[in-house]
Tab-separated table of C-alpha atoms and ligand atoms in Angstrom:
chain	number	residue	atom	x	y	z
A	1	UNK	CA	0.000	0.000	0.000
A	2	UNK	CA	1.075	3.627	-0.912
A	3	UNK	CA	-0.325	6.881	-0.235
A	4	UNK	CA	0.044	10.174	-2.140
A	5	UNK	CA	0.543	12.745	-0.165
A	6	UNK	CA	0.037	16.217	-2.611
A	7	UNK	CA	-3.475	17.094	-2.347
A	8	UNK	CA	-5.905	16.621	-5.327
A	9	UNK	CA	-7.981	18.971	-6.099
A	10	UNK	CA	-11.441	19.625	-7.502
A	11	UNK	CA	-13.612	22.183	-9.149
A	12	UNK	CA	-15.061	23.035	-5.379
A	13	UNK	CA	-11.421	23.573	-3.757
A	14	UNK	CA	-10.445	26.619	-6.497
A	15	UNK	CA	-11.570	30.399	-7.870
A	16	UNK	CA	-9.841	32.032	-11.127
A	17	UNK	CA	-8.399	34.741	-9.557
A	18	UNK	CA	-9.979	38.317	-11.579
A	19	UNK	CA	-6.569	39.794	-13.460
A	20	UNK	CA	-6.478	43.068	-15.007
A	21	UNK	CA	-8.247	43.504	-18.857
A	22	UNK	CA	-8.121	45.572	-21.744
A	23	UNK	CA	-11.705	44.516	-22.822
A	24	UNK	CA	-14.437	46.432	-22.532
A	25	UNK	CA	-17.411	43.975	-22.706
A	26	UNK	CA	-18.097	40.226	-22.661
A	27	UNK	CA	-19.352	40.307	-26.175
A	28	UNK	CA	-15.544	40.776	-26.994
A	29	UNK	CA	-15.126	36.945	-26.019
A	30	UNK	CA	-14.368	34.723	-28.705
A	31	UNK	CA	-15.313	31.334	-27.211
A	32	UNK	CA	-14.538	28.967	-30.539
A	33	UNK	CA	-11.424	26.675	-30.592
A	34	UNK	CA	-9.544	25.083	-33.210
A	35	UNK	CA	-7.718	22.456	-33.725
A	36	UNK	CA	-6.320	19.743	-35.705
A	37	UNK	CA	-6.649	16.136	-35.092
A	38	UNK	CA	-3.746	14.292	-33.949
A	39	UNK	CA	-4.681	10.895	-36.242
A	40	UNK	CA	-7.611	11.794	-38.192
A	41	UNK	CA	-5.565	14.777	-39.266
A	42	UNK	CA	-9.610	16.391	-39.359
A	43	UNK	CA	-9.684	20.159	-38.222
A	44	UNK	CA	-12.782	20.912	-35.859
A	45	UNK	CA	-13.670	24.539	-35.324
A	46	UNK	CA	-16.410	25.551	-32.766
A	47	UNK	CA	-17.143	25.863	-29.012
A	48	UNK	CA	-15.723	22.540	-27.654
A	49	UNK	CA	-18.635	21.658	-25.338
A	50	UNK	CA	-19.985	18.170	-26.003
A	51	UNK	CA	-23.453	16.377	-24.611
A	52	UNK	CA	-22.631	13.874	-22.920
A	53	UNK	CA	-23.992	10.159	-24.882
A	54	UNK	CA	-26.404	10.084	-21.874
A	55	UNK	CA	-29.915	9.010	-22.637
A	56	UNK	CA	-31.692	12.664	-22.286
A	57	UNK	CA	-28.517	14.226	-23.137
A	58	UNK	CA	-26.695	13.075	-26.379
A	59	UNK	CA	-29.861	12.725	-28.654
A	60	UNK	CA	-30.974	13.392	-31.940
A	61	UNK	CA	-33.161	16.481	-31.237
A	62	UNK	CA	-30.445	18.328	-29.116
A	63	UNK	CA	-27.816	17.535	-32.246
A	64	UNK	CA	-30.158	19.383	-34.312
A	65	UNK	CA	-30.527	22.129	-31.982
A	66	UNK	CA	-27.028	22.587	-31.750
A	67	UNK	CA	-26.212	22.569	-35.578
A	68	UNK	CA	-29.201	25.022	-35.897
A	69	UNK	CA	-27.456	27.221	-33.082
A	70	UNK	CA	-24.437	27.669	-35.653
A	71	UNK	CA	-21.687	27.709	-32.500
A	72	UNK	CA	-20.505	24.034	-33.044
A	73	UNK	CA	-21.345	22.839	-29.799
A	74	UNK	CA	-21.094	18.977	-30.237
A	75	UNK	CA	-23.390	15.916	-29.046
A	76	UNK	CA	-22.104	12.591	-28.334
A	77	UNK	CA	-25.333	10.088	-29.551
A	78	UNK	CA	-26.182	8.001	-26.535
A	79	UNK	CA	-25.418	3.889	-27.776
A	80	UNK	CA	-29.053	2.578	-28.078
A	81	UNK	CA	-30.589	4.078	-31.189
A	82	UNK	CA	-31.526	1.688	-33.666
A	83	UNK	CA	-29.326	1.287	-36.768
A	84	UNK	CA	-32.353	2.131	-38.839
A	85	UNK	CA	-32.776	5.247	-36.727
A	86	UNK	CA	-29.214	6.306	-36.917
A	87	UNK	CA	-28.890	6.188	-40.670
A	88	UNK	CA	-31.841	8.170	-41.135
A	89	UNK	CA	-30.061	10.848	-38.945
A	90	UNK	CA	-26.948	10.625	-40.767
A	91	UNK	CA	-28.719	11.402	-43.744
A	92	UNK	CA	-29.254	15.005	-42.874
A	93	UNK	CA	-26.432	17.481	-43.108
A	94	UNK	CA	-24.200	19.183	-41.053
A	95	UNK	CA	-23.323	15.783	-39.117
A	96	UNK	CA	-19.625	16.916	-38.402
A	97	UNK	CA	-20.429	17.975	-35.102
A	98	UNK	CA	-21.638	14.385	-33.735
A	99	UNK	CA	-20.117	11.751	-32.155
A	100	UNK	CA	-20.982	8.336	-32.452
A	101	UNK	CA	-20.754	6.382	-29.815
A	102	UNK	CA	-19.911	2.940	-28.870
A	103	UNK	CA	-18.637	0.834	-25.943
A	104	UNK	CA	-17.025	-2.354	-25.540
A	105	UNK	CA	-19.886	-4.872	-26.159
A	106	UNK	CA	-20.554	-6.781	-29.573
A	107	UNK	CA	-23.661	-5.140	-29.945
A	108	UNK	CA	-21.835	-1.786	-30.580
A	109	UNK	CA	-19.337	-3.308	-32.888
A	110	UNK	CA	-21.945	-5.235	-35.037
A	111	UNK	CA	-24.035	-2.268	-35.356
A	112	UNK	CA	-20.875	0.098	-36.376
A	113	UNK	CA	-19.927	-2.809	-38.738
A	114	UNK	CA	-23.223	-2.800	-40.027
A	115	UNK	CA	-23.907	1.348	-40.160
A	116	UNK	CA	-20.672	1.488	-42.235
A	117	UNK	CA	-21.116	-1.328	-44.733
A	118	UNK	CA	-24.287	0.062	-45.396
A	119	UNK	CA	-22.623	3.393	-46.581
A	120	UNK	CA	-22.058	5.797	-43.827
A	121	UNK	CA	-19.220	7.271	-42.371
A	122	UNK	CA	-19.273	8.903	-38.880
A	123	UNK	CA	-16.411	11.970	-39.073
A	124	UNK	CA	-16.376	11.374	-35.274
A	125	UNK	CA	-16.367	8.136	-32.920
A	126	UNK	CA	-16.530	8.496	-29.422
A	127	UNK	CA	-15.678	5.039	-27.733
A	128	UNK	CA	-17.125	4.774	-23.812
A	129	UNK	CA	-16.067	2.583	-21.206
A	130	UNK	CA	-16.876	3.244	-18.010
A	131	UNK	CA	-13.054	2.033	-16.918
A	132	UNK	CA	-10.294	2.767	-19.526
A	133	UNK	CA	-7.620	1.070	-17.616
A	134	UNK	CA	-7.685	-2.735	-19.403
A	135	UNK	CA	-5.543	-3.842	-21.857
A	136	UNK	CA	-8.123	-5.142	-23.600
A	137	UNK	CA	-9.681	-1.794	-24.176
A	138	UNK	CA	-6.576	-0.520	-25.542
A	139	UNK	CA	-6.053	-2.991	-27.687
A	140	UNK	CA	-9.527	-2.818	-29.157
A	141	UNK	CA	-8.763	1.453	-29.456
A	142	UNK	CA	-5.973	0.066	-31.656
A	143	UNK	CA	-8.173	-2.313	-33.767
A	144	UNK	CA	-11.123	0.897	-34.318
A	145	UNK	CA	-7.972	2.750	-35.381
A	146	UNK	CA	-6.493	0.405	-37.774
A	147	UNK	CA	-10.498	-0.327	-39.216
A	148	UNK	CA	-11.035	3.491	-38.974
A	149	UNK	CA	-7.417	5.651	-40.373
A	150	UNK	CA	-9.240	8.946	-41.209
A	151	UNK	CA	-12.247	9.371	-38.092
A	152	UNK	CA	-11.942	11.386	-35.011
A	153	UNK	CA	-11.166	9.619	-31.931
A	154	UNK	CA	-12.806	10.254	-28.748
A	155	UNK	CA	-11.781	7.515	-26.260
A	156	UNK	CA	-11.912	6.784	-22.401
A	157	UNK	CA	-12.922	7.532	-19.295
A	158	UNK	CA	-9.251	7.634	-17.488
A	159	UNK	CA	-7.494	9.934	-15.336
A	160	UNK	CA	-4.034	9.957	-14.910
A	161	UNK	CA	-1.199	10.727	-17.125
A	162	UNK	CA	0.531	7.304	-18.191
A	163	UNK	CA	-2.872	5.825	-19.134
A	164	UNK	CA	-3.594	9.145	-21.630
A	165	UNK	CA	-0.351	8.377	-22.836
A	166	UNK	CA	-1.001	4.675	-23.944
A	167	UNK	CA	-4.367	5.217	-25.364
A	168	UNK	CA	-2.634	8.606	-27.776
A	169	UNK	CA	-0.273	6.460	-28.766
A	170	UNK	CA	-3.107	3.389	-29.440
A	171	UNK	CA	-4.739	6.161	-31.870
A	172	UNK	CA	-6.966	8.136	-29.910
A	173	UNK	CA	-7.323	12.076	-31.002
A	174	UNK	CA	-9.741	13.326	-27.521
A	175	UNK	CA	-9.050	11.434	-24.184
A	176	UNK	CA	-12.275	11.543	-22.438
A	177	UNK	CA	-10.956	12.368	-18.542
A	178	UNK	CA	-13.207	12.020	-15.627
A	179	UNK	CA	-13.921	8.796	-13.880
A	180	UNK	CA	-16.291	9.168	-10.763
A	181	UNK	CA	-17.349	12.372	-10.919
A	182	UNK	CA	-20.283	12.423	-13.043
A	183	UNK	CA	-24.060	14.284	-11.529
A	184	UNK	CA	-25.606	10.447	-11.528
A	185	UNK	CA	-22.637	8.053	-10.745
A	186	UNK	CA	-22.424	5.766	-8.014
A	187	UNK	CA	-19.057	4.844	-8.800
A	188	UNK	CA	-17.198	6.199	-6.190
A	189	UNK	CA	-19.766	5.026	-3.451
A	190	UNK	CA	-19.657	1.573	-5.101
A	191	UNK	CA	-15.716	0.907	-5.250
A	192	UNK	CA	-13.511	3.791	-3.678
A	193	UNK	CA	-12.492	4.721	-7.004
A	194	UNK	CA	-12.039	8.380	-8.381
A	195	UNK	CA	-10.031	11.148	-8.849
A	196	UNK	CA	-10.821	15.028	-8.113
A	197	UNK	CA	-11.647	16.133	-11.581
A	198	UNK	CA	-9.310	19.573	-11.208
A	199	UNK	CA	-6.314	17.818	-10.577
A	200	UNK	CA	-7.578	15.284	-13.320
A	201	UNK	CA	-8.036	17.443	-15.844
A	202	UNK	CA	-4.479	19.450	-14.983
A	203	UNK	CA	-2.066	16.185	-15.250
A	204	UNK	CA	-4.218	14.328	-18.088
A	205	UNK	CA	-4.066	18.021	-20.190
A	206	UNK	CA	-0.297	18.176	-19.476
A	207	UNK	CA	0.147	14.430	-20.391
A	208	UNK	CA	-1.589	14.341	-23.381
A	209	UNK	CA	-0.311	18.248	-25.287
A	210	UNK	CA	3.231	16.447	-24.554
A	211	UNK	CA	2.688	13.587	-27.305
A	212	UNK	CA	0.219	16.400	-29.910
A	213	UNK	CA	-3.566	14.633	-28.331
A	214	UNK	CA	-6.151	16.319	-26.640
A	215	UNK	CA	-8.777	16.162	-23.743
A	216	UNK	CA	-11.792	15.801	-22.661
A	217	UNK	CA	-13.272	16.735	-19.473
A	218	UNK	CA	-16.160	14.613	-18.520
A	219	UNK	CA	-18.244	14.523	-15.731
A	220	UNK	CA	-18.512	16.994	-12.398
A	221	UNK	CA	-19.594	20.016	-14.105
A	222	UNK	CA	-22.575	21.418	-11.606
A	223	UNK	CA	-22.512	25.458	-12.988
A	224	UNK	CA	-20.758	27.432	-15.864
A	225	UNK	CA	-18.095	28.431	-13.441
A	226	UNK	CA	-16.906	24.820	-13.118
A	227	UNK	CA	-17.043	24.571	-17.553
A	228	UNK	CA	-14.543	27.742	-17.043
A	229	UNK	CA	-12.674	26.171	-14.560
A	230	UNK	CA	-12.255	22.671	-17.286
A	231	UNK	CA	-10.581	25.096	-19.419
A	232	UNK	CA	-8.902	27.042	-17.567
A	233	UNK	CA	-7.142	23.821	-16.313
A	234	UNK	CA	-6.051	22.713	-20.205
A	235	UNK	CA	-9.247	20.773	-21.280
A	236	UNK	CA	-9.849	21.001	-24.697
A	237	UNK	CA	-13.027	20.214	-25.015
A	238	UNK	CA	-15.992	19.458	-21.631
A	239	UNK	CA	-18.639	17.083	-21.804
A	240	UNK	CA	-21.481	17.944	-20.027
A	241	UNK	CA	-24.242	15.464	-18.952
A	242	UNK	CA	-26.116	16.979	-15.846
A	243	UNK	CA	-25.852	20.138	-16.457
A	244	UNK	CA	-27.972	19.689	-19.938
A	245	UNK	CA	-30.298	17.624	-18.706
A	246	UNK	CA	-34.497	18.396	-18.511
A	247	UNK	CA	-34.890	19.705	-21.758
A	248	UNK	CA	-37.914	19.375	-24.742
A	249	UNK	CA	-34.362	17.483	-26.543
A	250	UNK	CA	-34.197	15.050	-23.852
A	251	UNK	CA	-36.408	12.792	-26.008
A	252	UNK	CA	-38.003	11.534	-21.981
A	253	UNK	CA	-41.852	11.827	-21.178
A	254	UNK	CA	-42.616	15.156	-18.982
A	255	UNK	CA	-44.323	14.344	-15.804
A	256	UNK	CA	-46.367	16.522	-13.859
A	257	UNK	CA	-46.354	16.448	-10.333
A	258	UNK	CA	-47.919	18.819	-7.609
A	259	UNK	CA	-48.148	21.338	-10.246
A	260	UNK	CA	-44.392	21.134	-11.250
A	261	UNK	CA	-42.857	19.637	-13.971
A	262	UNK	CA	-40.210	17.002	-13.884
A	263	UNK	CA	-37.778	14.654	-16.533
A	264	UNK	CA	-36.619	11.346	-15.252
A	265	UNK	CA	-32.674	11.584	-16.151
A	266	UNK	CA	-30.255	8.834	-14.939
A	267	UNK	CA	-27.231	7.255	-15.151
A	268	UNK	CA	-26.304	5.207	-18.091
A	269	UNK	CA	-24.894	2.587	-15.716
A	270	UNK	CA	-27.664	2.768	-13.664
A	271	UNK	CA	-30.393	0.093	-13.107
A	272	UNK	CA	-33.092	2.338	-15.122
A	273	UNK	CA	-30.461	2.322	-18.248
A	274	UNK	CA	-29.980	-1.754	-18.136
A	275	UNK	CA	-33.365	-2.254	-17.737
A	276	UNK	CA	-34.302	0.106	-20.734
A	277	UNK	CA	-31.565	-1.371	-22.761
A	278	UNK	CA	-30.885	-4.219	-21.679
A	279	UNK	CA	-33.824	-6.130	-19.846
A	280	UNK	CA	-32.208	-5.985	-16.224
A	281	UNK	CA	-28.814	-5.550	-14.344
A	282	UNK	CA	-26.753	-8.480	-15.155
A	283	UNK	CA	-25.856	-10.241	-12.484
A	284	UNK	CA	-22.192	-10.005	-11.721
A	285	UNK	CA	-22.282	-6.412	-12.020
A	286	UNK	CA	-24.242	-4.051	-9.669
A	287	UNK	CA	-25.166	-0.669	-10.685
A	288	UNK	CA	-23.113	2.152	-10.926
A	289	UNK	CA	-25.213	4.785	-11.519
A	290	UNK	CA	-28.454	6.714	-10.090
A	291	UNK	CA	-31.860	7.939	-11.304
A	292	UNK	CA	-33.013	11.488	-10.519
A	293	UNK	CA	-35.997	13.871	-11.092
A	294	UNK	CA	-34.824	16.929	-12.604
A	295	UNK	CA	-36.937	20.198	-13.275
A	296	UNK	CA	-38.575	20.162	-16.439
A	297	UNK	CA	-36.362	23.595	-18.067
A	298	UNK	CA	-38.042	23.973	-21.454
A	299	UNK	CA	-35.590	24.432	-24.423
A	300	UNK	CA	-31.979	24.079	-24.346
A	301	UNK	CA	-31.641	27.588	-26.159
A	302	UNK	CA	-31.751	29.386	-23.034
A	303	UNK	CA	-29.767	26.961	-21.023
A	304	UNK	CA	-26.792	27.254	-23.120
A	305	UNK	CA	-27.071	31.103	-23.207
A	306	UNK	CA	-26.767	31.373	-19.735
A	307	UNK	CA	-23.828	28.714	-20.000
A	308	UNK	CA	-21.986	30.520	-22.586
A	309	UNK	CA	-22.951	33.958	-21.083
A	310	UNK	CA	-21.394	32.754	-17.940
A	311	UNK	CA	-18.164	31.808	-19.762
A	312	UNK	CA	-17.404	34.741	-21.675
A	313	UNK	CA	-17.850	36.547	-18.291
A	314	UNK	CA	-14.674	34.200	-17.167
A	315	UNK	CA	-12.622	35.535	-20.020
A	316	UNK	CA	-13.768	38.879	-19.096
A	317	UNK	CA	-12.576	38.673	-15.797
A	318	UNK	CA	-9.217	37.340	-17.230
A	319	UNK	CA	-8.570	38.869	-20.011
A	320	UNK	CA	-9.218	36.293	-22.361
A	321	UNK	CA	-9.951	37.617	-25.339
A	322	UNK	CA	-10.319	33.694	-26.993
A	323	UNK	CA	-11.114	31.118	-25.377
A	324	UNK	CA	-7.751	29.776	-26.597
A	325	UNK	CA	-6.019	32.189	-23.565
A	326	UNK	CA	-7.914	31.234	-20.819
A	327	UNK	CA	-6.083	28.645	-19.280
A	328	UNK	CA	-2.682	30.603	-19.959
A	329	UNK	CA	-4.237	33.991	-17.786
A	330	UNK	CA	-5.885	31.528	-14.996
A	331	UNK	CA	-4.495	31.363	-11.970
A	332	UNK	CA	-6.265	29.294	-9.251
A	333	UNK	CA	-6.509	29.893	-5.706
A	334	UNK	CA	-7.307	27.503	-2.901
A	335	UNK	CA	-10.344	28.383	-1.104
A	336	UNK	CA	-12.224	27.240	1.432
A	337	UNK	CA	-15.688	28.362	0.423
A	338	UNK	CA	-17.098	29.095	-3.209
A	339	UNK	CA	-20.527	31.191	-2.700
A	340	UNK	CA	-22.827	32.971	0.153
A	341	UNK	CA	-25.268	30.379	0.656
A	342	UNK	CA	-27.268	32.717	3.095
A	343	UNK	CA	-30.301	32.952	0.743
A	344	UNK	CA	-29.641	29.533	-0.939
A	345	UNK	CA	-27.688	28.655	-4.392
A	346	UNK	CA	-30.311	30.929	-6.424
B	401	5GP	P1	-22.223	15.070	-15.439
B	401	5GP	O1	-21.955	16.130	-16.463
B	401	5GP	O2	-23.661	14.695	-15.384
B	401	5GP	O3	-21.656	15.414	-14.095
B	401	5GP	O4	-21.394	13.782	-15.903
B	401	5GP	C1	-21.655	13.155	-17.141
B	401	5GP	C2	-20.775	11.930	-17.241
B	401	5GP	O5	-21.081	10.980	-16.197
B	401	5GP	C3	-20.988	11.100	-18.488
B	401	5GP	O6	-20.425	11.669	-19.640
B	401	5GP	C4	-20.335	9.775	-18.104
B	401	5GP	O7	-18.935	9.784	-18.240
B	401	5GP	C5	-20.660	9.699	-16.626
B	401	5GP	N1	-21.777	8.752	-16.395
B	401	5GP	C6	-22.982	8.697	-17.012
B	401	5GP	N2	-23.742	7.709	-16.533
B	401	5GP	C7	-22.998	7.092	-15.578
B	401	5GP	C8	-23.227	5.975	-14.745
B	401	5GP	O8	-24.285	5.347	-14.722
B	401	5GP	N3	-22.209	5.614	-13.924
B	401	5GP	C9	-21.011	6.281	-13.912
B	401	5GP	N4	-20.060	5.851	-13.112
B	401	5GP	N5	-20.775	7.365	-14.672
B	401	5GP	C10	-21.752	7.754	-15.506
């Protein structure tokens, strides 16, 4: 047994101290990236947020709302659509912005095998595991790779350096970072795993520029401040799950209730998700995930304004002209307490 001793931090521990600005007004914030693909040699230009492939979240209807919002704001498809369904998405335009997803199971595979033998190409795969530590998932990074030379690359979840490392040099592009921290996981109740997502997000970011790959920050996001604080930390991109959640796109019933409005919205490890998908928990595995309630919040439109109003307020406060700069002007400090909670969070 060993212990680390440096303290790990999290979005909760840290502030982005205010630094002095030139700009004049928020509206000055340029909040696209660009970049080129490490394998797929692709260039993707936008606002590197991505929905999360979360039932609720990473759906048709909020990819089209995004592409119709014109700031190429991404969604990764949750796995269970029907290969019928999927090609008739793929049909439309403007599909650059999605992510595919798959995991680890044959299903996936078959139905990838199957969506590209019938004639479509996805410019962007996002493989999912809920632990990206086997062998046997880098291995079968290597083999998508190999099938797949000229696609995007999302792949993970892991969390420490070496590990972003193998899986650049296996032929991932985006290292999805985050493994515990997620609004609806039970994963670090369930088996002492995790890692703060700050400190995460810091050493993956560091690990990964070395070798020419990116990041991904997924999971722990609660408010826009915490989005500002992914990038101010060297994420590339930050997958959001929670924090999109309860919206006409999540493609879940609306239930009334007292007068109030609710969406169900759970984890995709949780025993809702294998019973939807997969007719029960199986039973060596226990679930890893929760189911929540969340207010019912109408259309995502105003949702992301406040999210992206938030974060060009961050490169305000800076002096972050582009997005691009914000990590380089923030400097965290430790704190003990984020907000006055006298009257509540609102
Ligand atoms: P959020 O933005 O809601 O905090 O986190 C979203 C992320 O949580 C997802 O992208 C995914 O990585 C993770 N996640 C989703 N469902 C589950 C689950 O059932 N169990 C675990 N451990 N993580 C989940």
């Amino acid at each position: 047994m060993r212990i680390e001793e440096d303290k790990k931090l999290d979005f909760k521990d840290v502030l982005i101290r205010p630094k002095r600005s030139t700009m004049a007004s928020r509206k000055d914030v340029d909040l696209s990236r660009e970049y080129v693909f490490k394998w797929s040699g692709k260039t993707f230009k936008g606002i590197p947020i991505i929905a999360a492939n979360m039932d609720g979240v990473g759906t048709f209807d909020m990819a089209k709302a995004f592409i119709s919002d014109g700031n190429g704001l991404s969604v990764a498809l949750h796995k269970h659509y029907p290969l019928n369904a999927l090609q008739d998405f793929y049909k439309t335009n403007g599909t650059q912005t999605v992510w595919y997803s798959i995991g680890m199971v044959k299903d996936d595979e078959e139905k990838l095998k199957a969506f590209l033998d019938s004639g479509y190409t996805p410019d962007k795969l996002c493989i999912d595991v809920a632990n990206g530590y086997s062998e046997h998932f880098v291995a079968y990074v290597k083999k998508i790779r190999e099938m797949l030379p000229d696609i995007t690359i999302m792949a993970g979840n892991v969390v420490t350096g070496e590990m972003v490392e193998e899986l650049i040099l296996a032929g991932v592009d985006v290292i999805k970072v985050g493994i515990g921290s997620g609004s609806v996981c039970t994963t670090r109740d369930m088996t002492g795993i995790g890692y703060p997502q700050l400190s995460a997000i810091i050493e993956c970011a560091d690990a990964a520029h070395g070798l020419g790959g990116l990041i991904c920050s997924d999971g722990g996001c609660t408010v826009a401040g915490d989005i500002a604080k992914t990038f101010g930390a060297g994420s590339d991109f930050v997958m959001l799950g929670g924090m999109l959640s309860g919206h006409n796109q999540a493609e879940q019933e609306i239930v009334e209730d007292g007068g109030d409005k609710f969406v169900q919205f759970y984890g995709m490890s949780s025993s809702t998700a294998m019973k939807k998908h997969k007719g029960g928990v199986a039973e060596y595995r226990a679930s890893e995930g929760k189911t929540v309630r969340v207010p019912y919040r109408g259309d995502i439109a105003g949702t992301l304004q406040d999210i992206l109003g938030g974060l060009r307020s961050t490169c305000t406060y800076v002096g972050a002209r582009h997005l691009k700069e914000l990590s380089k002007r923030t400097t965290f400090i430790r704190v003990s307490q984020q907000i006055n909670t006298v009257f509540g969070r609102d």
